[in-house]
XYZ file of C-alpha atoms in Angstrom:
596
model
C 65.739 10.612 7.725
C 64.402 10.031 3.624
C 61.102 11.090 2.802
C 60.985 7.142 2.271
C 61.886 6.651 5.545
C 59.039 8.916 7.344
C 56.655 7.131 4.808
C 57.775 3.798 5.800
C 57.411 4.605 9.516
C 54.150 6.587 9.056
C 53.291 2.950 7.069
C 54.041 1.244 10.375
C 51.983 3.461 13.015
C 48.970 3.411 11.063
C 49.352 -0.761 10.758
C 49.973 -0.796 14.492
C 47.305 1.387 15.092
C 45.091 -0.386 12.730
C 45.748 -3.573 14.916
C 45.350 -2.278 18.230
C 41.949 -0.789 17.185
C 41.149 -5.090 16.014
C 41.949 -6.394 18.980
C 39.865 -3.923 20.788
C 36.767 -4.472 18.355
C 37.479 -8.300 18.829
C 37.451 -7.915 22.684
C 34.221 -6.109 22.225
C 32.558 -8.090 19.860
C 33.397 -11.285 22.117
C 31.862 -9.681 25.427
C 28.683 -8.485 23.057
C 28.231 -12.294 21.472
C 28.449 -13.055 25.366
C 25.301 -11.690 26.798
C 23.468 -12.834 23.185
C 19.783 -12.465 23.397
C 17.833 -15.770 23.338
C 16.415 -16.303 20.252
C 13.714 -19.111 20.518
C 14.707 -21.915 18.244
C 11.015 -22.122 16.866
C 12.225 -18.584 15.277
C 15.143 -19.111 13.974
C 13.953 -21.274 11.118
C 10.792 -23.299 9.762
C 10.334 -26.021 12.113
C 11.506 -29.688 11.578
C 8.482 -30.559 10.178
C 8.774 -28.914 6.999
C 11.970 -30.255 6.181
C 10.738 -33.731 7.320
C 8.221 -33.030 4.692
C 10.578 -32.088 1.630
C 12.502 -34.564 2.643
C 10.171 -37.463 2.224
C 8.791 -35.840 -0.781
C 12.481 -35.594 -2.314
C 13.029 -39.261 -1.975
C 9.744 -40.302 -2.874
C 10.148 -38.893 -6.038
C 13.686 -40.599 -6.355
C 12.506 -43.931 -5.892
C 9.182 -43.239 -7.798
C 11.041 -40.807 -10.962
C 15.043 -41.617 -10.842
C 15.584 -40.634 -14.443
C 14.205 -37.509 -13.714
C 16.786 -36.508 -10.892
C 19.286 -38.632 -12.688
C 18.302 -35.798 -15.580
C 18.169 -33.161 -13.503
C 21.624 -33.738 -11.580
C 23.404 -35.064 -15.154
C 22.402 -31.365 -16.576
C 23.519 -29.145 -13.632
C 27.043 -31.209 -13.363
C 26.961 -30.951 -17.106
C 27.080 -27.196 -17.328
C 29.179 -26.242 -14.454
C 31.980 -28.570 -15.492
C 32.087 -27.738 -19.349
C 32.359 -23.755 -17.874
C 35.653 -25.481 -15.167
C 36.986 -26.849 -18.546
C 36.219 -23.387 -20.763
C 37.762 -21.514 -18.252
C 40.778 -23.639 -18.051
C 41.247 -23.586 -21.330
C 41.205 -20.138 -21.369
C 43.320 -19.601 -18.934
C 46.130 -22.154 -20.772
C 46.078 -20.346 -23.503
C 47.482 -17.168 -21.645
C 44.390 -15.307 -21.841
C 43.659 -13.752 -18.367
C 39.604 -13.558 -19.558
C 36.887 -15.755 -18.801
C 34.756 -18.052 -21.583
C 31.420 -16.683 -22.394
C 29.177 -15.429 -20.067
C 25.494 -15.898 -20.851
C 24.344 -15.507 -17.243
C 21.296 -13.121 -16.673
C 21.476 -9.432 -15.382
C 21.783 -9.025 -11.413
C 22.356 -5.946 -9.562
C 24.112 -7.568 -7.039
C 27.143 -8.629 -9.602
C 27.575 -4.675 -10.983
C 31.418 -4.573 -10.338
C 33.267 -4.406 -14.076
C 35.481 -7.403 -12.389
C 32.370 -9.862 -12.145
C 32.515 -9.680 -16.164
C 35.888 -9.295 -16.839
C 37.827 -10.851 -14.068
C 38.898 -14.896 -14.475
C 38.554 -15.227 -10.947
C 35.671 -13.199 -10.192
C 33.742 -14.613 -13.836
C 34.156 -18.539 -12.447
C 32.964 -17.564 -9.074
C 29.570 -15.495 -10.617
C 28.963 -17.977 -13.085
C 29.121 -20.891 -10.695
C 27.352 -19.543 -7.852
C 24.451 -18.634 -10.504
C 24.182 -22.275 -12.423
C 24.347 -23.899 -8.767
C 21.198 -21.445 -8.064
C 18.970 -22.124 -10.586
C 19.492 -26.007 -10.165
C 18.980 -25.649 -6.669
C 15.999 -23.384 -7.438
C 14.502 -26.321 -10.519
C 15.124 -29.661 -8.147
C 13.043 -27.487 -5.105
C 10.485 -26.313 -7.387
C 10.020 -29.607 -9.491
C 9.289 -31.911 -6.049
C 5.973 -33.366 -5.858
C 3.795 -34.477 -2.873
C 4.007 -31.254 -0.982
C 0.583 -28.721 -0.642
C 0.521 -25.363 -2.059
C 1.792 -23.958 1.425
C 4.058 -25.872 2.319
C 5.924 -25.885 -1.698
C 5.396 -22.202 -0.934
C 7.577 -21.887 2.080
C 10.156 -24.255 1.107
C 10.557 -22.536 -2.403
C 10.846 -19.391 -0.029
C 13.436 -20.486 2.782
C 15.424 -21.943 -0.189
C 15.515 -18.522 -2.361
C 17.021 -17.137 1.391
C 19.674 -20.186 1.823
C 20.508 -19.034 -1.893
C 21.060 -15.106 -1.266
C 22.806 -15.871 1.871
C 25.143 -17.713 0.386
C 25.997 -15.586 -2.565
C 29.796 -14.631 -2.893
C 29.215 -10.777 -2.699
C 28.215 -11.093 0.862
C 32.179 -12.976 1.655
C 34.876 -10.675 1.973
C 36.810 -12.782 -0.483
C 34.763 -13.223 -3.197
C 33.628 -9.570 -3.136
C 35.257 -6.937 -5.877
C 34.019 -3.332 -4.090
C 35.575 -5.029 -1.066
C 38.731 -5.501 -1.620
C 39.636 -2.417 -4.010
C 38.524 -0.311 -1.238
C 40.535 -2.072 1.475
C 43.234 -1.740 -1.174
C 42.645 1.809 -1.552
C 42.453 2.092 1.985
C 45.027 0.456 3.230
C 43.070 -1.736 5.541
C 40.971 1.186 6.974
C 37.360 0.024 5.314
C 38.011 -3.573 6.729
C 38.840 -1.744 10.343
C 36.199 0.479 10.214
C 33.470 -1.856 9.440
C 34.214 -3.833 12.135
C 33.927 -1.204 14.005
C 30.693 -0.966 12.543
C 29.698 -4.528 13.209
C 30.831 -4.512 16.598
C 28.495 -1.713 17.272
C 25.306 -2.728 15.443
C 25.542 -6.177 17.857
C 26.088 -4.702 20.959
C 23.222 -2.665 19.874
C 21.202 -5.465 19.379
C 22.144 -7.345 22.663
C 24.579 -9.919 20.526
C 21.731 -10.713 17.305
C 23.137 -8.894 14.323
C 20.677 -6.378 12.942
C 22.154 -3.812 10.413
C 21.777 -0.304 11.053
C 20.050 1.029 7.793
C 20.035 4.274 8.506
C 22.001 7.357 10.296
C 20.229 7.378 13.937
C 22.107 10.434 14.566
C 20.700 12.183 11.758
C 16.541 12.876 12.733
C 15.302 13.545 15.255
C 11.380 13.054 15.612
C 9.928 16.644 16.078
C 12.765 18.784 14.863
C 13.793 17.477 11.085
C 11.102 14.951 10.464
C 7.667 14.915 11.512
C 7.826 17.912 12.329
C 3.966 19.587 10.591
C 2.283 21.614 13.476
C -0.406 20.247 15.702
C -1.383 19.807 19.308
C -1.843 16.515 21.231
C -5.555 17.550 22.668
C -6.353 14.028 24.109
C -4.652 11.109 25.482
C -5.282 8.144 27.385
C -2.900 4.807 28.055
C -3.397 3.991 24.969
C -3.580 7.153 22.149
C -2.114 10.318 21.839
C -4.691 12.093 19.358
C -3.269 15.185 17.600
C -4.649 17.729 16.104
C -3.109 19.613 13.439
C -3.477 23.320 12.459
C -4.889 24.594 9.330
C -3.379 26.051 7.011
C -6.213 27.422 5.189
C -9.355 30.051 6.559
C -12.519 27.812 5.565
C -12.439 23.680 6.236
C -14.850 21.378 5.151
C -16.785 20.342 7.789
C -16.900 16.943 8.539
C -13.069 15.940 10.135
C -10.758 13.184 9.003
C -9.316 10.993 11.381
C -6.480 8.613 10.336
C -5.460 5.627 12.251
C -2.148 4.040 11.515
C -0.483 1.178 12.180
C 0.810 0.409 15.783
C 3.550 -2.296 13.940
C 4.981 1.367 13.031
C 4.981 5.159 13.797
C 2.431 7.549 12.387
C 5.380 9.635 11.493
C 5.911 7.382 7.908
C 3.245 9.849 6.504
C 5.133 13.185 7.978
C 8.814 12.420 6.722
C 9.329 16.084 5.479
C 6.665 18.750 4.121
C 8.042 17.923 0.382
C 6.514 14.125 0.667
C 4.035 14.938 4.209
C 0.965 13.353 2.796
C -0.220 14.881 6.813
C 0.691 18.584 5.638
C -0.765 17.505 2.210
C -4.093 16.933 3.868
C -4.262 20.505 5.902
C -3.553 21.946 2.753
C -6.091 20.920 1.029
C -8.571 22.075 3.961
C -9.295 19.161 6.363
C -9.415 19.562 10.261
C -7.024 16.606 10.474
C -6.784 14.453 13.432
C -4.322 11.715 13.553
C -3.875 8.728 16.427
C -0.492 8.228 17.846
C 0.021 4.916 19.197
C 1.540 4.313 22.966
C 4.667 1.871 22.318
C 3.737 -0.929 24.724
C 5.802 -2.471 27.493
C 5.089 -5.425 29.392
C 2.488 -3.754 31.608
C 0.418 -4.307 27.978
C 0.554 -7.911 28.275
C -3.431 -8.341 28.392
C -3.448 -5.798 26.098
C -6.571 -7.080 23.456
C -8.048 -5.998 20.296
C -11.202 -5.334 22.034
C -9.264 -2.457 23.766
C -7.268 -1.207 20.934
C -11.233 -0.715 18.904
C -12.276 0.409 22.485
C -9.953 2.883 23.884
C -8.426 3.429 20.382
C -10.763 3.631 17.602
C -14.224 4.341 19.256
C -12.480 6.557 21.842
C -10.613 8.857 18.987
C -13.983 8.847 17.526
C -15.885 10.122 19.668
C -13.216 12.614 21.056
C -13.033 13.933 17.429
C -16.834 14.827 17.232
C -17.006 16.413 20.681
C -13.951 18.531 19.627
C -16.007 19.739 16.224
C -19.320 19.654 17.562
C -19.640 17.208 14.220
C -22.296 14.037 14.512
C -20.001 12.292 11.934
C -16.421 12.144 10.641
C -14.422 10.755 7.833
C -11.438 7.848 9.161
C -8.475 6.446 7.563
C -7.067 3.116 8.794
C -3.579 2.340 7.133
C -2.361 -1.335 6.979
C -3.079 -3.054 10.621
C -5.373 -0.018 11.405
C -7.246 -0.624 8.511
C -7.755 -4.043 9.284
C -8.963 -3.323 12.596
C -11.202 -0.153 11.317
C -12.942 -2.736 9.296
C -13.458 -4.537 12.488
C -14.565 -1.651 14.534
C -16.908 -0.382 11.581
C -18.748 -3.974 11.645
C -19.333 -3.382 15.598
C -20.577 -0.206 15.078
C -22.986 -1.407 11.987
C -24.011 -3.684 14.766
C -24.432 -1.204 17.165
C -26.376 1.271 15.089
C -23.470 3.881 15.961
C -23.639 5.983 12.639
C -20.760 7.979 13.207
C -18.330 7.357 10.723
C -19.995 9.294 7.458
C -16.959 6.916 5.224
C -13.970 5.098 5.273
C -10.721 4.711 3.312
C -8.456 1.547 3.651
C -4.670 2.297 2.777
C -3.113 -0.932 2.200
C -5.301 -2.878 4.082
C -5.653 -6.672 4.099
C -9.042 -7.840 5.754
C -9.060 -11.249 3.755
C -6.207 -13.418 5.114
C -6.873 -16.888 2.411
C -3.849 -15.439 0.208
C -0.801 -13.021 2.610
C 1.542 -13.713 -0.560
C 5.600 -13.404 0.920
C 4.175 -13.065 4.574
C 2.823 -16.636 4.477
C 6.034 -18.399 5.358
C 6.242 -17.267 8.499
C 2.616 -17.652 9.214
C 2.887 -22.017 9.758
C 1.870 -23.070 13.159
C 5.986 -23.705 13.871
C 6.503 -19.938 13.621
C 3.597 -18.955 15.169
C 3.820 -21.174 18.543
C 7.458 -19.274 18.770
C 5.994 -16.408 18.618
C 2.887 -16.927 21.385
C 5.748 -18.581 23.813
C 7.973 -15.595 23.057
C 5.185 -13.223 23.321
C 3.658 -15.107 26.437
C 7.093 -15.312 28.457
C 8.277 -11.215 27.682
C 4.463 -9.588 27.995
C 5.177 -7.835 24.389
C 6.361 -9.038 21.036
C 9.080 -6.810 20.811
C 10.233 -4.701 17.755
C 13.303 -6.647 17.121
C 11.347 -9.680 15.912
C 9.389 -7.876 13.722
C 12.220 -5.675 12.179
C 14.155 -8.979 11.560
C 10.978 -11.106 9.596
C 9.955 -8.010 7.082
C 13.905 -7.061 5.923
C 13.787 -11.104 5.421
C 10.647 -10.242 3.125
C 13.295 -8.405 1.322
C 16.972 -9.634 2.492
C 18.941 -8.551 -0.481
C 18.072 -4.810 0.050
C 17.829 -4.651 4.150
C 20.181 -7.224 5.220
C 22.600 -7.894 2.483
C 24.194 -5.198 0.527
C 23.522 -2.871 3.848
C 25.741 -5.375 5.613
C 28.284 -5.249 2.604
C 28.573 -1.562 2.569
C 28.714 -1.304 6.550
C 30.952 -4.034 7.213
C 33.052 -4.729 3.898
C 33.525 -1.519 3.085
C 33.225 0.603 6.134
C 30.884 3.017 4.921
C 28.604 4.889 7.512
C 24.903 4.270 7.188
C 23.068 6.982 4.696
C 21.400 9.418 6.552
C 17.442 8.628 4.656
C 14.480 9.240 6.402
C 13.048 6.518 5.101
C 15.450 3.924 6.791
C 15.291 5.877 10.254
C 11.626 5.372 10.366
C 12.330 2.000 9.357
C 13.704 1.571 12.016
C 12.157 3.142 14.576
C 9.611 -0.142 15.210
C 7.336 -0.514 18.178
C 6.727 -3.732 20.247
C 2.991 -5.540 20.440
C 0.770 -6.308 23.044
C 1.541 -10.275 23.759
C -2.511 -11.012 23.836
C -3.060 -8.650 20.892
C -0.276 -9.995 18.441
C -1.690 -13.620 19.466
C -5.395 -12.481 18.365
C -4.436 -11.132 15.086
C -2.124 -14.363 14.661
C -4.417 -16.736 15.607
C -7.728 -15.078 14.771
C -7.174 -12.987 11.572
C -3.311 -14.266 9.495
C -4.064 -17.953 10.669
C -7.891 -18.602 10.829
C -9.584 -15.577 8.365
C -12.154 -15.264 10.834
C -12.762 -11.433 9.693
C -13.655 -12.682 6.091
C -14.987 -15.972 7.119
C -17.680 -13.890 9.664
C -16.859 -15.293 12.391
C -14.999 -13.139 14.032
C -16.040 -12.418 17.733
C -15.307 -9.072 19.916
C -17.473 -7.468 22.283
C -19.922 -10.679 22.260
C -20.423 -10.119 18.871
C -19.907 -12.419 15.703
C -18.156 -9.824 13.024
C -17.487 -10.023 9.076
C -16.586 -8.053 6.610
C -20.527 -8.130 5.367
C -21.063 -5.700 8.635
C -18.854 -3.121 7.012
C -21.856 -0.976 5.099
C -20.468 2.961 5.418
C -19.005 4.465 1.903
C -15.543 3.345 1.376
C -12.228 3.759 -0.825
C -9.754 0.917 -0.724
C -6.178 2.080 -1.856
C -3.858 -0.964 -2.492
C -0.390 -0.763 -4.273
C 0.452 -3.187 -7.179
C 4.030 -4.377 -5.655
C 2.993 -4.490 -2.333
C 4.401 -7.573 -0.639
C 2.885 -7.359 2.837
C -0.723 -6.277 1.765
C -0.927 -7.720 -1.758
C -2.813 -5.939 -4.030
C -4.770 -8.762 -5.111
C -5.605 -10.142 -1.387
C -6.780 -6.022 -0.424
C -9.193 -6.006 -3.386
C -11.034 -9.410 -2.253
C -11.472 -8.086 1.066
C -13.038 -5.216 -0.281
C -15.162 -6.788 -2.543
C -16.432 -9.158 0.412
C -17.646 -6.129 2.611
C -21.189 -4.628 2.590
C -20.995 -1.335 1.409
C -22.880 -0.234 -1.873
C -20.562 2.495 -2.446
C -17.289 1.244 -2.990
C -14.378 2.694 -5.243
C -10.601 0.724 -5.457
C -7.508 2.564 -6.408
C -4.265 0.629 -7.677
C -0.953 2.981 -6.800
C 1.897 2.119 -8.749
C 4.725 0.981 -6.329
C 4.947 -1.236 -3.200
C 3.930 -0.866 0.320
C 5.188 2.164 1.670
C 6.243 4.112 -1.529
C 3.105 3.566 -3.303
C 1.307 5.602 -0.149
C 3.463 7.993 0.133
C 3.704 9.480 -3.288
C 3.317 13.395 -3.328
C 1.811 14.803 -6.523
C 4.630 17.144 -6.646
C 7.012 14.162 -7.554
C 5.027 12.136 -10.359
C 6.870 9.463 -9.912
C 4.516 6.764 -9.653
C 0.534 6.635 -11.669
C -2.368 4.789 -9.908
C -5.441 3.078 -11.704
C -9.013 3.570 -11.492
C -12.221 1.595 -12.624
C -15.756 2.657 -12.073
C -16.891 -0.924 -13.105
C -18.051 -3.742 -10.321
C -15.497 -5.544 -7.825
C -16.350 -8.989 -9.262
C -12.779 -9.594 -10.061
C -9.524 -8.338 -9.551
C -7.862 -9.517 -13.085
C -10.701 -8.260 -14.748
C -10.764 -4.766 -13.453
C -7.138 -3.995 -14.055
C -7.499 -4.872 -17.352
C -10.230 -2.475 -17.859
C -8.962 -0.071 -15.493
C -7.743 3.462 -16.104
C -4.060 4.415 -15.859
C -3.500 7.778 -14.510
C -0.365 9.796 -14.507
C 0.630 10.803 -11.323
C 0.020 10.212 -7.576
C -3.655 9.017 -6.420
C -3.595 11.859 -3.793
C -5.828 14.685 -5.696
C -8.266 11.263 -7.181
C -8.609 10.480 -3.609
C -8.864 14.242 -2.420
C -11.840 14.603 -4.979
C -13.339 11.405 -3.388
C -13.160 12.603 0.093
C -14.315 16.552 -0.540
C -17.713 14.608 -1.504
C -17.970 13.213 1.277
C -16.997 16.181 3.747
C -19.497 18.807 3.776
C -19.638 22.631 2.948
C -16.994 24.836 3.846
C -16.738 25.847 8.196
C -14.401 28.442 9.281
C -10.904 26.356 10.683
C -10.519 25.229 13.630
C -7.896 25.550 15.797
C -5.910 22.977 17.897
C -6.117 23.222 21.577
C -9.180 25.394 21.828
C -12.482 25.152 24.185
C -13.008 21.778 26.274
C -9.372 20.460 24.938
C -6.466 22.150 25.843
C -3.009 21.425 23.920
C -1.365 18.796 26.433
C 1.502 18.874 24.043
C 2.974 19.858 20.758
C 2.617 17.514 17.744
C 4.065 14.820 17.393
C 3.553 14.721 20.781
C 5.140 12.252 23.869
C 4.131 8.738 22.707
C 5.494 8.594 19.176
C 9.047 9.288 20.917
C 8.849 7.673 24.019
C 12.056 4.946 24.338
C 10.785 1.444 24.422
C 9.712 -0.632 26.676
């Protein structure tokens, strides 16, 4: 036998192979798209009523202002065909090159062929004309209120992404040269890959953005020492150990989000902005939230302030023998801290010396990107959904904020996992991205309802406990940290809740960066400056453009802040100690516990 011969037959197995391996992914895939979770059709889409809306709008304006669509339609036909003609001509003349290209930049087309290619040019240069006319005729339609223009400019931009030619297998570049230079294996393999992320996902495909093989919770991320030294059905509460002889004395507690795990700000000890804290000599407490099952269902705000935030508390000061601590709430937490401070304002409970808000949005008039999915057609899906399981569960949540930002979570992950067979990156980041946590059904209704829908907080009329709460009732010394890309907790929307809330001492930092980058920024990077203004709150233009810009993470300008606020220097104190024995090491039971 020729060496062509063994190369033609080892040719041959690996096809044969390659196509037993298909049908085997297709057999799987088919029995996965079989037992497909029920998505309810109130949330898989804006509701008929917003389209019913456009709609009427659209053709109001045609009969009211034809020239203009006339205009509008005349111009977009006008460009694309003079390009079909350019590019014909071209192409007659024997010149394999496309006509000009005056297109704008766009990560997504980065592939040499997208500029160079005939094929690949006409395809770019269509798809991005047909675009921006879809983009104009949306935008230019009268009739429609502010919200409603708002989430129809937004479901459009996602018809528009969805639709563009790098996410088909044909009309993608870095496809097809590497199934060429595979020989087919890419295109095998990232079925493979597809096949797996729906079974995983009980038939609804959600792309796996990061290694889950590659952390593990307690042993190569989150991994800065402490002791769980109280828990109840709701918290763990760890305590972490010092790192340094003297503390100040008054303790920080930080309360995170229960969307997420605590864990975001304990990646690694390079960005741990947990370890970061111990370092600089705070006897550091930190809630871990219980991942709820369906034996939450009744599960209310009043009992995550109750057995949450007043119970961590006051556990906290009987551990330190302190009459007053420092807290943190971070996003959700921070929202609800602002509740529970306004209850104990009411209360006369004094026991929270000052407060800092990371990312926090208390007034709900302007949620920015998060709006679309905050209309009543969402939000009854939702409430059903929540009502029927018990929980809101983590999928739902996952799927709406990578839709806040499809192109980099849902698109070119999909490419690179399914086009071109590539394994997910192993990034912290993305694990704890994915690591979500379900919601209490009568909790994610409250904040819903009560707080995103109806701005009770910042309206004052806001009632827990049999009281009537607003942001006014928040009076302690506080530091708001927002983030100027932030599109969950807009900058903008955090510094009007802040300037609504009671307290004569009040100080706002800007972090460069978005919602979860602009937090966790460790000095030792300087990657991303922060601004500061001693001036009034009266307006949130106005004081970034008298503001400050600092080089450098706001960590040490907040660090100065707190050490203010935190006493004279106590020996440490160690985890585990006296009344409250360790019941676990950090990051304790909850924070990995498999969902419910």
């Amino acid at each position: 036998m020729t060496t062509e011969d063994i190369k033609e037959t080892a040719n041959i197995d690996r096809l044969n192979a390659n196509v037993a391996k298909v049908e085997e992914l297709s057999e799987r895939l088919i029995a996965a798209l079989s037992h497909k979770r029920q998505v309810p059709p109130p949330l898989q889409g804006p509701g008929d009523d917003l389209y019913m809306k456009a709609g009427a709008a659209y053709w109001a304006e045609m009969l009211h202002h034809p020239s203009k669509m006339f205009e509008q339609q005349v111009a977009y036909w006008g460009r694309t065909l003079k390009h079909f003609i350019e590019t014909q001509e071209t192409l007659a003349k024997g010149k394999l090159t496309p006509p000009s290209d005056d297109t704008p930049a766009d990560p997504r087309f980065s592939n040499e062929l997208w500029e160079r290619h005939p094929y690949f040019n006409f395809v770019k240069q269509q798809y991005l004309m047909s675009a921006q006319a879809i983009e104009t005729a949306v935008a230019n339609i009268e009739g429609l209120d502010d919200k409603d223009r708002y989430r129809l400019n937004y479901f459009t931009r996602q018809i528009i992404d969805m639709m563009a030619p790098t996410n088909f297998l044909g009309t993608n570049p870095d496809a097809l040269e590497r199934a060429v230079e595979t020989e087919g294996a890419s295109l095998v393999q990232g079925l493979e890959n597809l096949v797996r992320d729906i079974e995983a996902n009980d038939g609804e495909l959600l792309v796996t953005l990061a290694d889950k093989d590659a952390f593990k919770v307690g042993v190569n991320i989150g991994t800065t020492p402490g002791e769980v030294v109280y828990r109840n059905r709701m918290i763990e509460l760890i305590q972490y150990t010092p790192t340094t002889e003297t503390v100040h004395a008054t303790p920080l507690l930080i309360f995170p989000p229960w969307i997420n795990k605590f864990y975001i700000m304990d990646l690694k000890p390079q960005n741990s902005l947990i370890k970061w804290i111990v370092d600089q000599g705070y006897t550091l407490f930190v809630v871990s939230w219980v991942n709820p099952d369906a034996s939450y269902a009744d599960v209310s705000l009043e009992d995550y302030i109750s057995e949450g935030f007043l119970t961590a508390i006051e556990q906290v000061k009987q551990i330190t023998g302190e009459n007053k601590i420092n807290a943190v709430g971070y996003c959700i937490a921070g929202t609800t801290l602002s509740l529970t401070l306004g209850l104990m304002e009411k209360r006369g409970d004094k026991s929270v010396k000052s407060a800092t808000f990371f990312t926090t949005m208390t007034d709900f008039s302007d949620q920015g990107e998060f709006s679309a999915y905050l209309g009543n057609d969402f939000v009854d899906g939702i409430e059903q959904e929540a009502l029927d399981k018990g929980i809101l569960e983590s999928f739902y949540m996952a799927r709406t904020f990578s839709y806040l930002r499809a192109n980099d979570l849902i698109y070119r992950p999909a490419i690179r996992s399914y086009m071109m067979g590539e394994a997910p990156p192993a990034f912290d980041l993305l694990f704890w991205n994915g690591d979500g946590t379900n919601l209490p059904a009568r909790m994610a209704i409250q904040y819903l309802r009560d707080l995103c829908q109806n701005d009770k907080l910042a309206k004052g009329t806001m009632e827990l406990f049999g009281e009537r709460l607003g942001l006014n009732n928040v009076k302690v010394p506080l530091c708001a940290v927002a983030c100027e890309t932030d599109h969950i907790a807009a900058w903008v929307a955090s510094f009007n809740g802040v300037k609504q809330m009671g307290s004569k001492d009040k100080t706002f930092i800007l972090s460069e960066s978005g919602h979860i980058a602009g937090i966790i920024n460790p000095p030792s990077k300087k990657k991303y400056g922060h601004y500061t203004n001693e001036g009034p709150l009266d307006d949130a233009a106005g004081w970034k453009a008298g503001a400050q810009y600092n080089e450098g993470s706001w960590w040490p300008t907040w660090g100065k802040w707190l050490a203010e606020r935190s006493g004279k220097q106590v020996p440490a104190r160690i985890p585990g100690e006296g009344d409250h024995p360790s019941l676990a090491k950090a990051p304790g039971t909850y924070v990995i516990a498999k969902k419910g």
